[in-house]
Coordinates of C-alpha atoms and ligand atoms in Angstrom, one line a residue:
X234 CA 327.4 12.3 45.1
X235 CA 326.6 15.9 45.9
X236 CA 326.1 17.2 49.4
X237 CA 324.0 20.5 50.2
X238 CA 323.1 22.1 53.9
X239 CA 321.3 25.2 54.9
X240 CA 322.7 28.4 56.2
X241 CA 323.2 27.4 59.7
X242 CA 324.5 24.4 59.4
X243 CA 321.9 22.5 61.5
X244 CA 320.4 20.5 58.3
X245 CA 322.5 18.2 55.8
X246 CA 322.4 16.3 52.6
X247 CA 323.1 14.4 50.0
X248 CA 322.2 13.7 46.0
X249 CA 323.3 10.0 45.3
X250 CA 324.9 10.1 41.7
X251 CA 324.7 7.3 39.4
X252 CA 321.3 5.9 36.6
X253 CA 318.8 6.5 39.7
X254 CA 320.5 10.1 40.7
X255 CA 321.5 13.4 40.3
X256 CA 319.4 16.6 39.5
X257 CA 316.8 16.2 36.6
X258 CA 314.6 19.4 34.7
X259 CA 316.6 22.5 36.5
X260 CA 314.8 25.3 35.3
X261 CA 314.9 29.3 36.6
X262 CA 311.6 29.9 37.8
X263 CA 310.2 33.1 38.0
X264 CA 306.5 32.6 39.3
X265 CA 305.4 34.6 42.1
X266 CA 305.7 32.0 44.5
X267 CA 309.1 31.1 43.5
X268 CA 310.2 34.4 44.0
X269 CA 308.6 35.2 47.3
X270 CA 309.4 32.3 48.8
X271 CA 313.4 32.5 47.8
X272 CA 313.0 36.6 48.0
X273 CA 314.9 36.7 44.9
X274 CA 314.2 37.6 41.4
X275 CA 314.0 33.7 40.7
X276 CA 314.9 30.3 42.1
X277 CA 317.0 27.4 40.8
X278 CA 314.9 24.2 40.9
X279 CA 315.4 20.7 39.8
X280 CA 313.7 17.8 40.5
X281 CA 315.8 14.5 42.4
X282 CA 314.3 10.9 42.9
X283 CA 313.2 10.7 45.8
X284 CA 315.4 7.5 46.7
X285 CA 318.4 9.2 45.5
X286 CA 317.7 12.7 48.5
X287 CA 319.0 11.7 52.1
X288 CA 319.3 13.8 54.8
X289 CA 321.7 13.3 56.7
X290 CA 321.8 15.5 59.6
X291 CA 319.4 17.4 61.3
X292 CA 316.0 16.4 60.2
X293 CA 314.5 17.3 63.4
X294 CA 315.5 20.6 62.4
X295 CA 312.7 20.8 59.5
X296 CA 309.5 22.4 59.2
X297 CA 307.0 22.3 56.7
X298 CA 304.7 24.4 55.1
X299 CA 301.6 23.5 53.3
X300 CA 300.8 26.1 50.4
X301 CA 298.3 23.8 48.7
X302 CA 296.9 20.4 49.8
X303 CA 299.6 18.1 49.3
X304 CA 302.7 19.9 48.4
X305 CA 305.0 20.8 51.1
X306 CA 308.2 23.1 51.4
X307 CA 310.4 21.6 53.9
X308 CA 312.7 24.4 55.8
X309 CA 315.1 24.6 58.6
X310 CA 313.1 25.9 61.3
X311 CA 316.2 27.8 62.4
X312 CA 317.8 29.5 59.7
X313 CA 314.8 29.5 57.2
X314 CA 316.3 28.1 54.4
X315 CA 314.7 25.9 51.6
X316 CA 316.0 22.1 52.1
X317 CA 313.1 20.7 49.2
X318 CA 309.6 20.4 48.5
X319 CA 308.1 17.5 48.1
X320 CA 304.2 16.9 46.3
X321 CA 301.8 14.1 47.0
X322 CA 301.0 12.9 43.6
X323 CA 304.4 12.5 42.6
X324 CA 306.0 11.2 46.0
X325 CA 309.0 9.2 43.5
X326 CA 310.5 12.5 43.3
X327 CA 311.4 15.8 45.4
X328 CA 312.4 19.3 44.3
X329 CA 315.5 21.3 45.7
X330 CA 316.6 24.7 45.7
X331 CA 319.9 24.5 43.7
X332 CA 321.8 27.3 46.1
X333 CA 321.4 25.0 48.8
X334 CA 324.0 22.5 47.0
X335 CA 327.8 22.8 48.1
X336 CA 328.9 20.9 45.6
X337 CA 329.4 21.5 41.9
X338 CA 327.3 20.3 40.2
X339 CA 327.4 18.0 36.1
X340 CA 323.7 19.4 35.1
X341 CA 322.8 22.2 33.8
X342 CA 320.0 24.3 33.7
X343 CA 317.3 24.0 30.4
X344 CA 315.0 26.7 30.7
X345 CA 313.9 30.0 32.5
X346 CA 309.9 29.6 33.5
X347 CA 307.2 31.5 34.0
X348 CA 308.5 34.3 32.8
X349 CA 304.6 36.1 32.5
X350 CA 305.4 36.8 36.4
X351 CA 308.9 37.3 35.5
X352 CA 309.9 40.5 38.2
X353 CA 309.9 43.8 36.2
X354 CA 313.1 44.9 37.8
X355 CA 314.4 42.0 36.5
X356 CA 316.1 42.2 33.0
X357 CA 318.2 39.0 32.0
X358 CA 320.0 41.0 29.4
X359 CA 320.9 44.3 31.3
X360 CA 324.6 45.2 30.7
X361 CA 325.3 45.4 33.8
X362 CA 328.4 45.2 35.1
X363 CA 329.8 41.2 36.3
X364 CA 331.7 41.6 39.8
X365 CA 333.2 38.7 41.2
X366 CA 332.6 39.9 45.0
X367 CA 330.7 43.4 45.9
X368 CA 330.2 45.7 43.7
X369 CA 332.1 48.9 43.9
X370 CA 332.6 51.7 46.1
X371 CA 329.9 49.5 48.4
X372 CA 330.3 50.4 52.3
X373 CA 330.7 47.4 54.2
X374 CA 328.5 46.8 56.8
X375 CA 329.5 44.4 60.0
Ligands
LIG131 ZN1 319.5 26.0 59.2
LIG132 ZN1 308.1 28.8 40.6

């Protein structure tokens, strides 16, 4: 079983393991909406049936939004962050944000998509330098 919550705490969850569970197709996606919706230069999404998704806490706390008829981004209404998406012709499965997990997770990711809208800041294979925290010589900010 894996558990996931949003940043304040307010909304929790859990990914039954098992034939029926875990995380299926987790792909990076780079499409515009992807990226404006996380604010990041891709999101992390996999798909999990929807029998398998249980919130366990806080489900009052959820908002939706309705980007095209029939798919909705559910949120936490106070912190903002992504809790899954759900889609009308598919309603045997949702889609989750993987950095909303606090668990580790078995699955792996299979493919980076969409990368036509792929941001052009964004280079995959930059040699840039791996930090484990901040990089250096940043000045904190409280
Ligand atoms: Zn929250
Ligand atoms: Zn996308």
């Amino acid at each position: 079983m894996y558990t996931g919550s949003c940043l304040c705490g307010c909304v929790e969850l859990t990914i039954k393991g098992g034939a029926n569970g875990g995380i299926q197709d987790i792909i990076h996606c780079h499409c515009s909406l992807c990226r404006k919706n996380s604010g990041t230069a891709y999101a992390t999404n996999g798909f999990v049936n929807t029998d398998a998704f249980v919130i366990t806490k806080g489900r009052e706390s959820l908002s939706t939004f309705s980007f095209k008829p029939g798919r909705y981004r559910h949120f936490c209404q106070h912190c903002g962050s992504p809790i899954y998406s759900s889609n009308d012709d598919d309603p045997s499965r949702i889609r989750i944000r993987l950095g909303i997990l606090d668990s580790d997770i078995q699955e792996r990711p299979i493919s980076h998509n969409f990368m036509t809208s792929k941001a052009n800041w964004d280079d995959l294979d930059a040699e840039l330098p791996r930090n484990d925290e901040f990089e250096r010589g940043r000045v904190k900010s409280k």
